[in-house]
Coordinates of C-alpha atoms in Angstrom, one line a residue:
X865 CA -28.7 -91.9 39.9
X866 CA -25.2 -91.2 38.8
X867 CA -23.1 -88.0 39.1
X868 CA -20.1 -86.9 37.1
X869 CA -17.4 -85.8 39.6
X870 CA -15.2 -84.1 36.9
X871 CA -18.0 -81.7 35.7
X872 CA -17.0 -78.1 36.6
X873 CA -19.5 -76.1 38.6
X874 CA -19.6 -72.5 39.8
X875 CA -19.4 -71.8 43.5
X876 CA -20.3 -68.4 44.9
X877 CA -18.0 -66.7 47.3
X878 CA -19.1 -67.0 51.0
X879 CA -17.2 -64.0 52.2
X880 CA -17.2 -61.4 49.4
X881 CA -14.5 -58.7 49.8
X882 CA -15.4 -55.1 48.9
X883 CA -12.4 -53.0 47.7
X884 CA -11.6 -50.5 45.1
X885 CA -9.3 -52.7 43.1
X886 CA -10.6 -55.1 40.5
X887 CA -11.3 -58.7 41.5
X888 CA -11.3 -61.8 39.4
X889 CA -13.8 -64.7 39.5
X890 CA -12.4 -68.0 38.3
X891 CA -13.9 -71.5 37.8
X892 CA -12.4 -74.5 39.6
X893 CA -13.4 -78.1 40.0
X894 CA -16.1 -78.8 42.6
X895 CA -13.6 -80.6 44.8
X896 CA -11.7 -77.3 45.5
X897 CA -12.7 -74.5 47.8
X898 CA -12.5 -71.1 45.9
X899 CA -12.8 -67.6 47.3
X900 CA -12.4 -64.1 45.7
X901 CA -9.0 -62.5 46.6
X902 CA -7.4 -59.2 45.5
X903 CA -4.4 -59.5 43.2
X904 CA -2.1 -57.0 44.9
X905 CA 1.7 -56.7 44.3
X906 CA 4.4 -54.5 45.5
X907 CA 6.0 -51.7 43.4
X908 CA 9.4 -52.9 42.2
X909 CA 10.9 -49.5 42.8
X910 CA 9.5 -48.1 46.1
X911 CA 7.6 -51.2 47.5
X912 CA 4.2 -49.6 47.7
X913 CA 1.3 -52.0 47.2
X914 CA -0.4 -51.6 43.9
X915 CA -3.1 -53.5 41.9
X916 CA -1.4 -56.2 40.0
X917 CA -4.0 -56.4 37.3
X918 CA -3.6 -52.8 36.2
X919 CA -0.1 -52.0 37.2
X920 CA 2.2 -50.5 34.5
X921 CA 5.4 -52.5 34.4
X922 CA 5.1 -53.3 38.2
X923 CA 5.5 -49.6 39.0
X924 CA 3.2 -47.3 41.0
X925 CA 1.8 -44.1 39.5
X926 CA 4.5 -41.9 41.2
X927 CA 7.3 -44.1 40.0
X928 CA 5.9 -44.1 36.4
X929 CA 6.0 -40.3 36.4
X930 CA 9.6 -40.3 37.7
X931 CA 11.0 -43.0 35.5
X932 CA 9.1 -42.6 32.2
X933 CA 9.8 -39.5 30.0
X934 CA 7.3 -39.3 27.1
X935 CA 9.0 -36.2 25.7
X936 CA 12.2 -38.1 25.0
X937 CA 13.3 -37.5 21.4
X938 CA 11.6 -34.1 21.2
X939 CA 13.9 -31.1 20.6
X940 CA 14.3 -28.6 23.5
X941 CA 16.2 -26.1 21.4
X942 CA 15.7 -24.9 17.8
X943 CA 16.4 -22.0 15.5
X944 CA 14.0 -19.6 13.8
X945 CA 15.2 -17.6 10.8
X946 CA 13.8 -14.1 10.1
X947 CA 14.5 -11.6 7.4
X948 CA 15.4 -8.3 9.0
X949 CA 14.3 -6.3 6.0
X950 CA 10.8 -7.6 5.3
X951 CA 10.3 -9.3 8.8
X952 CA 9.2 -12.5 7.3
X953 CA 9.9 -16.0 8.8
X954 CA 11.4 -18.9 7.0
X955 CA 9.2 -21.9 6.8
X956 CA 11.4 -24.8 5.6
X957 CA 12.3 -25.6 3.0
X958 CA 12.1 -22.3 1.1
X959 CA 8.8 -20.6 2.0
X960 CA 8.7 -17.2 3.7
X961 CA 5.6 -16.3 5.7
X962 CA 4.5 -13.2 7.6
X963 CA 3.7 -13.7 11.3
X964 CA 3.2 -11.2 14.1
X965 CA 5.0 -11.9 17.5
X966 CA 3.0 -14.4 19.6
X967 CA 0.5 -15.0 16.8
X968 CA -1.1 -18.3 15.8
X969 CA 1.0 -18.4 12.7
X970 CA 4.2 -18.0 14.6
X971 CA 3.2 -20.7 17.1
X972 CA 2.3 -23.1 14.2
X973 CA 5.8 -22.4 12.7
X974 CA 7.5 -23.1 16.0
X975 CA 5.7 -26.5 16.4
X976 CA 6.6 -27.5 12.9
X977 CA 10.2 -26.9 13.6
X978 CA 10.3 -29.6 16.4
X979 CA 11.2 -33.2 15.5
X980 CA 9.3 -36.0 17.3
X981 CA 6.0 -34.2 18.0
X982 CA 4.3 -36.5 15.5
X983 CA 4.6 -39.4 17.9
X984 CA 2.7 -37.7 20.7
X985 CA -0.6 -35.9 21.1
X986 CA -0.4 -32.1 21.6
X987 CA -2.8 -30.9 24.3
X988 CA -1.8 -27.2 24.6
X989 CA 0.9 -24.8 23.5
X990 CA 1.5 -21.2 24.5
X991 CA 4.2 -18.6 24.4
X992 CA 6.3 -17.6 27.5
X993 CA 7.2 -13.9 27.8
X994 CA 10.8 -13.0 27.0
X995 CA 12.6 -9.8 26.6
X996 CA 12.1 -8.3 23.1
X997 CA 15.8 -7.7 22.6
X998 CA 16.9 -11.1 23.8
X999 CA 16.3 -12.8 20.4
X1000 CA 14.7 -15.7 22.2
X1001 CA 11.2 -17.3 21.9
X1002 CA 10.0 -19.7 24.5
X1003 CA 7.0 -22.0 24.0
X1004 CA 5.3 -24.1 26.7
X1005 CA 4.0 -27.4 25.3
X1006 CA 1.7 -30.0 27.0
X1007 CA 1.6 -33.5 25.4
X1008 CA 0.0 -36.9 26.1
X1009 CA 1.2 -40.4 25.3
X1010 CA 0.4 -44.0 26.3
X1011 CA 3.4 -45.1 28.3
X1012 CA 2.1 -48.7 29.0
X1013 CA -1.1 -50.5 28.1
X1014 CA -3.9 -48.7 29.8
X1015 CA -1.6 -46.0 31.2
X1016 CA -1.7 -42.5 29.6
X1017 CA 0.8 -39.9 30.8
X1018 CA 0.6 -36.1 30.4
X1019 CA 3.7 -33.9 30.5
X1020 CA 4.5 -30.2 30.1
X1021 CA 7.9 -28.9 29.0
X1022 CA 9.5 -25.8 27.5
X1023 CA 11.3 -25.3 24.2
X1024 CA 13.6 -22.4 23.6
X1025 CA 14.0 -20.9 20.1
X1026 CA 16.9 -18.8 19.0
X1027 CA 16.1 -16.1 16.4
X1028 CA 18.7 -15.8 13.6
X1029 CA 18.8 -13.3 10.8
X1030 CA 18.6 -14.7 7.2
X1031 CA 18.0 -12.6 4.1
X1032 CA 15.1 -13.8 2.0
X1033 CA 15.6 -14.1 -1.8
X1034 CA 13.3 -11.2 -2.5
X1035 CA 15.2 -8.8 -0.4
X1036 CA 18.5 -10.2 -1.7
X1037 CA 17.3 -9.4 -5.2
X1038 CA 16.2 -5.9 -4.2
X1039 CA 19.8 -5.1 -3.0
X1040 CA 21.4 -6.6 -6.1
X1041 CA 21.5 -4.8 -9.4
X1042 CA 19.9 -6.2 -12.5
X1043 CA 17.8 -8.8 -10.7
X1044 CA 14.4 -7.5 -11.7
X1045 CA 12.0 -9.6 -13.8
X1046 CA 9.5 -7.0 -14.9
X1047 CA 9.6 -3.2 -15.2
X1048 CA 6.8 -0.7 -15.7
X1049 CA 7.9 2.4 -17.6
X1050 CA 5.4 5.3 -16.9
X1051 CA 5.8 8.3 -19.3
X1052 CA 4.1 11.5 -19.9
X1053 CA 5.4 14.0 -22.5
X1054 CA 4.7 17.3 -20.8
X1055 CA 7.0 20.0 -19.5
X1056 CA 6.0 19.7 -15.8
X1057 CA 5.5 17.0 -13.2
X1058 CA 2.1 17.9 -11.8
X1059 CA 0.4 14.8 -13.1
X1060 CA 3.1 12.6 -11.8
X1061 CA 2.9 14.2 -8.4
X1062 CA -0.9 13.5 -8.3
X1063 CA -0.3 9.9 -9.5
X1064 CA 2.4 9.5 -6.8
X1065 CA -0.2 10.4 -4.1
X1066 CA -2.7 7.9 -5.5
X1067 CA 0.0 5.2 -5.5
X1068 CA 0.8 6.0 -1.9
X1069 CA -2.8 6.1 -0.8
X1070 CA -3.6 2.7 -2.2
X1071 CA -0.2 1.2 -1.4
X1072 CA 0.2 0.1 -5.0
X1073 CA 4.0 0.3 -4.8
X1074 CA 4.5 -2.2 -2.0
X1075 CA 5.8 -4.9 -4.3
X1076 CA 8.4 -2.8 -6.0
X1077 CA 12.1 -3.5 -5.5
X1078 CA 13.2 -0.2 -6.9
X1079 CA 11.8 3.1 -8.3
X1080 CA 13.9 5.1 -10.6
X1081 CA 13.3 8.6 -11.9
X1082 CA 14.1 9.1 -15.6
X1083 CA 13.3 11.8 -18.1
X1084 CA 9.5 12.3 -18.6
X1085 CA 8.6 9.7 -16.1
X1086 CA 9.3 6.9 -13.6
X1087 CA 10.4 3.3 -13.8
X1088 CA 9.0 0.7 -11.4
X1089 CA 11.0 -2.5 -11.0
X1090 CA 9.5 -5.8 -9.8
X1091 CA 10.8 -9.3 -9.0
X1092 CA 7.7 -11.0 -10.5
X1093 CA 5.7 -10.5 -13.7
X1094 CA 2.3 -10.7 -11.9
X1095 CA 3.2 -7.8 -9.6
X1096 CA 3.9 -5.6 -12.7
X1097 CA 0.7 -6.6 -14.3
X1098 CA -1.2 -5.7 -11.1
X1099 CA 0.4 -2.3 -11.1
X1100 CA -0.5 -1.7 -14.7
X1101 CA -4.1 -2.6 -13.9
X1102 CA -4.0 -0.1 -11.1
X1103 CA -2.8 2.7 -13.4
X1104 CA -5.5 1.9 -15.9
X1105 CA -8.1 2.2 -13.1
X1106 CA -7.0 5.7 -11.9
X1107 CA -5.6 7.5 -15.0
X1108 CA -6.2 7.7 -18.8
X1109 CA -3.3 5.5 -20.0
X1110 CA -2.4 3.1 -22.7
X1111 CA 0.1 0.2 -22.2
X1112 CA 2.2 -2.0 -24.3
X1113 CA 4.0 -5.2 -23.4
X1114 CA 7.3 -6.6 -24.6
X1115 CA 9.5 -9.5 -23.4
X1116 CA 13.2 -10.4 -23.8
X1117 CA 14.6 -13.9 -23.6
X1118 CA 17.4 -14.1 -21.0
X1119 CA 18.2 -17.8 -20.8
X1120 CA 16.9 -21.2 -21.9
X1121 CA 17.5 -24.7 -20.7
X1122 CA 17.4 -26.9 -23.8
X1123 CA 17.0 -30.1 -21.7
X1124 CA 13.9 -29.0 -19.8
X1125 CA 12.7 -26.3 -22.2
X1126 CA 12.6 -23.8 -19.3
X1127 CA 12.9 -20.2 -20.4
X1128 CA 13.6 -17.1 -18.5
X1129 CA 12.2 -13.8 -19.6
X1130 CA 12.4 -10.1 -18.6
X1131 CA 9.1 -8.2 -19.2
X1132 CA 8.7 -4.5 -20.0
X1133 CA 5.4 -2.7 -19.7
X1134 CA 5.3 0.8 -21.4
X1135 CA 2.5 2.9 -19.9
X1136 CA 1.9 6.3 -21.5
X1137 CA -0.2 9.0 -19.8
X1138 CA -2.4 11.4 -21.7
X1139 CA -0.3 14.5 -22.3
X1140 CA -3.1 16.8 -21.0
X1141 CA -3.1 18.1 -17.4
X1142 CA -5.5 20.0 -15.2
X1143 CA -6.0 23.7 -16.2
X1144 CA -4.6 23.2 -19.7
X1145 CA -6.1 25.0 -22.7
X1146 CA -7.3 22.4 -25.2
X1147 CA -8.3 22.8 -28.8
X1148 CA -10.3 19.8 -29.8
X1149 CA -10.5 18.5 -33.4
X1150 CA -13.8 19.8 -34.8
X1151 CA -15.0 16.3 -35.7
X1152 CA -14.3 15.0 -32.2
X1153 CA -16.0 18.0 -30.5
X1154 CA -19.2 17.2 -32.4
X1155 CA -19.0 13.5 -31.5
X1156 CA -18.7 14.1 -27.7
X1157 CA -21.7 16.3 -27.3
X1158 CA -21.2 19.1 -29.9
X1159 CA -19.2 21.1 -27.4
X1160 CA -17.2 24.1 -28.5
X1161 CA -13.7 23.0 -29.7
X1162 CA -11.9 25.6 -27.5
X1163 CA -12.2 24.2 -23.9
X1164 CA -10.4 24.1 -20.5
X1165 CA -9.4 20.8 -18.8
X1166 CA -10.7 21.1 -15.2
X1167 CA -10.0 17.5 -14.1
X1168 CA -8.2 14.4 -15.2
X1169 CA -9.5 11.1 -13.8
X1170 CA -10.1 7.9 -15.7
X1171 CA -11.0 10.3 -18.6
X1172 CA -10.2 13.9 -19.5
X1173 CA -13.0 16.3 -18.3
X1174 CA -13.4 19.5 -20.3
X1175 CA -15.6 22.6 -19.9
X1176 CA -16.6 25.4 -22.2
X1177 CA -16.4 28.6 -20.1
X1178 CA -18.9 30.4 -22.5
X1179 CA -21.8 27.9 -21.9
X1180 CA -20.7 25.7 -18.9
X1181 CA -21.1 22.7 -21.1
X1182 CA -18.9 19.8 -20.0
X1183 CA -17.8 16.7 -21.8
X1184 CA -15.6 13.7 -21.1
X1185 CA -13.0 12.3 -23.4
X1186 CA -12.5 8.6 -22.5
X1187 CA -9.3 6.8 -23.0
X1188 CA -10.2 4.8 -26.1
X1189 CA -11.7 7.9 -27.8
X1190 CA -8.6 9.9 -27.1
X1191 CA -6.0 7.4 -28.3
X1192 CA -8.2 6.8 -31.4
X1193 CA -7.5 10.5 -32.4
X1194 CA -4.8 11.9 -30.0
X1195 CA -4.2 15.6 -29.6
X1196 CA -2.1 17.8 -27.4
X1197 CA -2.9 20.8 -25.3
X1198 CA -2.8 24.2 -26.8
X1199 CA -1.2 25.8 -23.7
X1200 CA -0.3 24.7 -20.2
X1201 CA -0.2 26.3 -16.8
X1202 CA 3.3 27.7 -17.4
X1203 CA 1.8 30.2 -19.9
X1204 CA -0.9 31.6 -17.6
X1205 CA -1.1 35.4 -17.3
X1206 CA -2.3 37.3 -14.3
X1207 CA -5.3 39.4 -14.8
X1208 CA -7.2 41.8 -12.5
X1209 CA -11.0 41.7 -12.4
X1210 CA -12.4 45.1 -13.0
X1211 CA -16.1 44.1 -13.1
X1212 CA -18.0 40.9 -13.0
X1213 CA -21.7 40.1 -13.3
X1214 CA -23.2 36.6 -12.8
X1215 CA -25.6 35.5 -15.5
X1216 CA -27.5 32.9 -13.5
X1217 CA -26.8 29.5 -15.0
X1218 CA -25.0 27.2 -12.6
X1219 CA -23.5 23.7 -13.0
X1220 CA -22.1 22.2 -9.8
X1221 CA -19.4 24.5 -8.5
X1222 CA -19.3 26.5 -11.7
X1223 CA -21.4 29.7 -12.1
X1224 CA -21.5 31.5 -15.5
X1225 CA -20.6 35.2 -15.4
X1226 CA -19.4 38.0 -17.6
X1227 CA -16.2 39.7 -16.5
X1228 CA -14.1 42.7 -17.5
X1229 CA -10.5 42.1 -16.8
X1230 CA -7.1 43.8 -17.5
X1231 CA -3.6 42.4 -17.5
X1232 CA -1.8 43.1 -14.2
X1233 CA 1.2 44.2 -16.1
X1234 CA -0.8 46.8 -18.0
X1235 CA -2.1 48.6 -15.0
X1236 CA -0.7 52.1 -15.0
X1237 CA 0.6 51.6 -18.5
X1238 CA -2.5 51.5 -20.7
X1239 CA -6.2 51.2 -20.3
X1240 CA -6.7 48.0 -22.3
X1241 CA -9.4 45.8 -20.9
X1242 CA -11.0 42.5 -22.1
X1243 CA -14.5 41.4 -21.9
X1244 CA -15.1 37.6 -21.5
X1245 CA -17.3 35.0 -20.1
X1246 CA -16.1 32.8 -17.3
X1247 CA -17.2 29.8 -15.2
X1248 CA -15.7 31.3 -12.1
X1249 CA -18.6 33.5 -11.2
X1250 CA -18.9 32.1 -7.7
X1251 CA -15.2 32.9 -6.8
X1252 CA -14.3 36.1 -8.5
X1253 CA -15.1 39.6 -7.2
X1254 CA -14.0 43.1 -8.5
X1255 CA -10.4 43.6 -7.5
X1256 CA -9.4 39.9 -7.4
X1257 CA -6.5 38.5 -9.3
X1258 CA -7.2 35.7 -11.7
X1259 CA -5.0 33.5 -14.0
X1260 CA -5.9 33.0 -17.6
X1261 CA -4.7 32.5 -21.1
X1262 CA -4.2 35.6 -23.3
X1263 CA -5.2 34.5 -26.8
X1264 CA -5.1 37.9 -28.5
X1265 CA -1.8 38.4 -30.4
X1266 CA -0.6 34.9 -29.5
X1267 CA 0.6 32.5 -32.2
X1268 CA 0.0 28.8 -31.6
X1269 CA 1.7 26.2 -33.6
X1270 CA -1.3 23.8 -33.4
X1271 CA -3.2 22.2 -36.3
X1272 CA -6.4 22.1 -34.3
X1273 CA -6.3 25.8 -33.5
X1274 CA -5.5 26.6 -37.1
X1275 CA -8.5 24.7 -38.1
X1276 CA -10.6 26.8 -35.7
X1277 CA -9.3 30.0 -37.2
X1278 CA -10.1 28.9 -40.7
X1279 CA -13.6 27.6 -39.8
X1280 CA -16.6 29.8 -40.6
X1281 CA -18.5 28.5 -37.6
X1282 CA -15.9 28.8 -34.8
X1283 CA -13.5 31.6 -36.0
X1284 CA -15.7 34.4 -34.6
X1285 CA -16.2 32.6 -31.2
X1286 CA -12.6 32.6 -30.2
X1287 CA -12.4 34.9 -27.1
X1288 CA -9.6 37.3 -26.3
X1289 CA -9.1 35.9 -22.8
X1290 CA -10.0 32.6 -21.1
X1291 CA -9.9 32.7 -17.3
X1292 CA -8.8 29.5 -15.6
X1293 CA -8.5 29.9 -11.8
X1294 CA -8.4 32.5 -9.0
X1295 CA -5.0 33.7 -8.0
X1296 CA -4.1 34.2 -4.3
X1297 CA -1.3 36.6 -3.5
X1298 CA 1.4 35.0 -1.3
X1299 CA 4.6 36.2 0.2
X1300 CA 7.8 34.5 -0.8
X1301 CA 8.9 33.8 2.8
X1302 CA 8.2 30.1 3.5
X1303 CA 6.2 28.9 6.5
X1304 CA 5.4 25.4 7.6
X1305 CA 1.9 24.1 6.8
X1306 CA -0.2 22.3 9.3
X1307 CA -0.4 19.4 6.8
X1308 CA 1.9 17.3 4.7
X1309 CA 2.0 14.7 1.9
X1310 CA 4.0 11.6 1.7
X1311 CA 6.7 11.1 -1.0
X1312 CA 8.2 8.0 -2.5
X1313 CA 11.9 7.4 -2.4
X1314 CA 13.1 7.4 -5.9
X1315 CA 16.5 6.5 -7.3
X1316 CA 17.8 9.5 -9.2
X1317 CA 20.3 7.3 -11.1
X1318 CA 23.9 8.1 -11.7
X1319 CA 23.4 11.7 -12.6
X1320 CA 21.9 14.1 -10.1
X1321 CA 19.5 16.7 -11.4
X1322 CA 21.0 20.0 -12.3
X1323 CA 20.3 23.1 -10.2
X1324 CA 17.8 24.5 -12.7
X1325 CA 16.0 21.1 -12.9
X1326 CA 15.9 21.0 -9.1
X1327 CA 14.4 24.4 -9.0
X1328 CA 11.8 23.4 -11.6
X1329 CA 10.8 20.3 -9.6
X1330 CA 10.4 22.4 -6.4
X1331 CA 8.3 24.9 -8.3
X1332 CA 6.1 22.1 -9.7
X1333 CA 5.7 20.6 -6.2
X1334 CA 4.7 24.0 -4.7
X1335 CA 2.2 24.5 -7.5
X1336 CA 0.7 21.1 -6.8
X1337 CA 0.5 21.8 -3.1
X1338 CA -1.4 25.0 -3.9
X1339 CA -3.8 23.0 -6.1
X1340 CA -4.4 20.7 -3.2
X1341 CA -5.3 23.6 -0.9
X1342 CA -7.5 25.3 -3.5
X1343 CA -9.3 22.3 -5.0
X1344 CA -11.6 20.4 -2.6
X1345 CA -12.4 17.7 -5.2
X1346 CA -8.7 17.1 -5.7
X1347 CA -8.0 16.9 -2.0
X1348 CA -10.8 14.4 -1.4
X1349 CA -8.9 11.8 -3.6
X1350 CA -5.6 12.1 -1.6
X1351 CA -4.4 11.1 1.8
X1352 CA -3.4 14.4 3.6
X1353 CA -1.7 13.9 6.9
X1354 CA -1.1 16.2 9.9
X1355 CA 2.4 17.7 10.0
X1356 CA 4.8 16.5 12.6
X1357 CA 5.8 18.9 15.3
X1358 CA 9.4 17.9 15.4
X1359 CA 11.8 18.7 12.6
X1360 CA 11.8 16.3 9.6
X1361 CA 14.9 14.3 8.8
X1362 CA 16.3 15.4 5.4
X1363 CA 18.8 12.6 4.9
X1364 CA 16.4 9.8 5.2
X1365 CA 17.3 7.4 2.4
X1366 CA 16.1 3.9 3.4
X1367 CA 12.7 2.5 2.5
X1368 CA 10.3 3.4 -0.3
X1369 CA 8.4 6.1 1.6
X1370 CA 9.6 9.3 3.2
X1371 CA 7.5 12.1 4.7
X1372 CA 8.0 15.5 3.2
X1373 CA 6.7 18.5 5.0
X1374 CA 5.0 20.8 2.7
X1375 CA 6.0 24.5 2.8
X1376 CA 3.9 27.5 2.0
X1377 CA 4.2 31.2 2.1
X1378 CA 2.9 33.4 4.9
X1379 CA 0.3 35.9 3.8
X1380 CA -1.6 38.7 5.2
X1381 CA -4.8 37.9 3.4
X1382 CA -7.6 36.0 5.0
X1383 CA -9.2 34.6 1.9
X1384 CA -6.4 32.1 1.1
X1385 CA -7.8 28.6 1.2
X1386 CA -6.7 26.4 4.1
X1387 CA -7.2 22.8 5.0
X1388 CA -9.2 22.2 8.2
X1389 CA -7.7 19.9 10.8
X1390 CA -10.8 17.6 10.5
X1391 CA -9.7 16.6 7.0
X1392 CA -6.2 15.6 8.1
X1393 CA -5.2 12.0 9.0
X1394 CA -3.0 10.7 11.8
X1395 CA -0.2 8.3 11.1
X1396 CA -0.1 5.1 13.1
X1397 CA 3.6 5.3 13.7
X1398 CA 3.0 8.6 15.5
X1399 CA 0.4 7.2 17.9
X1400 CA 2.1 6.5 21.2
X1401 CA 0.0 4.3 23.6
X1402 CA 1.1 4.6 27.3
X1403 CA -0.1 2.2 30.0
X1404 CA -1.8 3.9 32.9
X1405 CA -0.6 2.7 36.3

């Protein structure tokens, strides 16, 4: 029997050693006596015993933390740029974003500003509170990185950002003349501004003017300037959805690069409103009146929405003239609110038919200027049977003895069917006596800041504008349906600033006249809205 002396064999340890550190089993020739032994070494920095098989660079854990900095190469200071006008932050290279203080968006922007973060793993990041006026933002960041093979370090450090002001291109264009790219020219050929006042309130309620860089008041309308074409198209779509309008588009070539075929245009959108307003007397073309329900041609406009709503006071029949139908055969109003005459109701008797808020009635009225002079009275039918009582004042159109330069009305007078149905008087709305002494209302409407141009309005034009605004405010008080489409706010207790010129919105406190009567319509406080900038939240200690 022979035996190979050089053949390696495994010999188990006679005295195994139990310890936390890793041990190593090796194979030796049979002639050698082998035992398991721990491979311990001393730290090269402090001399502490460490496991040699898992030591990181012959350093203990404490010395690794003291000598190795995994945040090396990461910025500890950076700069954030913000536009003080629109409060947007610059995201390099040229993108501007909206981010609230201590928001996720702002934290992401802060992390993107730091160089070297791509080499480490971000575990956590949070804001550290700083004084609001210090123009400093501090962020606490926790990162991990493998310092040596099998050794992962975690470190927390702070980064301080300095907030610097930088004007964004959009705001720079808004403060520079002739930098607009698109303009929307809104026009209405009427003698008063009541429709524009109503349209202004709709624009403010839906914030449709937020993208404008300037609003200029011109004759018969307003001009809205935009820095981009899509903003102007969006505004035109809004006008189409709230008012009967028609629009036209034109463009002008400003510049062209012949090498890249890049062209720069300026776009103009012409928007024309229907020249018919609420409470106007309308004489329809006879053919059109038959097409929209065979309504009497002589009607009163009681509302203007996406279409023109008309009513016949003699029968309470209503009809709508849509925008395409109107512009297919346009017509103008026979008389507007500036030609209304005050009448006094001598007697009124409801006939019974009712349609919504309108009640058909027969009334005997006399002109207020004729009282004590003559005994002339007029008998007419009216749709205001639910509002009028004997002795009340009412505004209406006096048709007897009035000459109208209108082809539609001339066609009515020459018609065998409708000439005999033209009334002497057409009543429009109840009149509430008010004193001329102004008094503050408990509600108010917002106004837009408009550029009046180089020429300030004349004194008579200013008085006309104030008169139109006061008439619109009375319509808001008297008409519940009109008020439901607007945003009416509670009046501020403190005195309003009159010289407020910055921004696109200003608050204008509406004024009214003090009266002794109790039947004047008023707006309940439950219908009024609070503004967020007036809500002060105080901490309770």
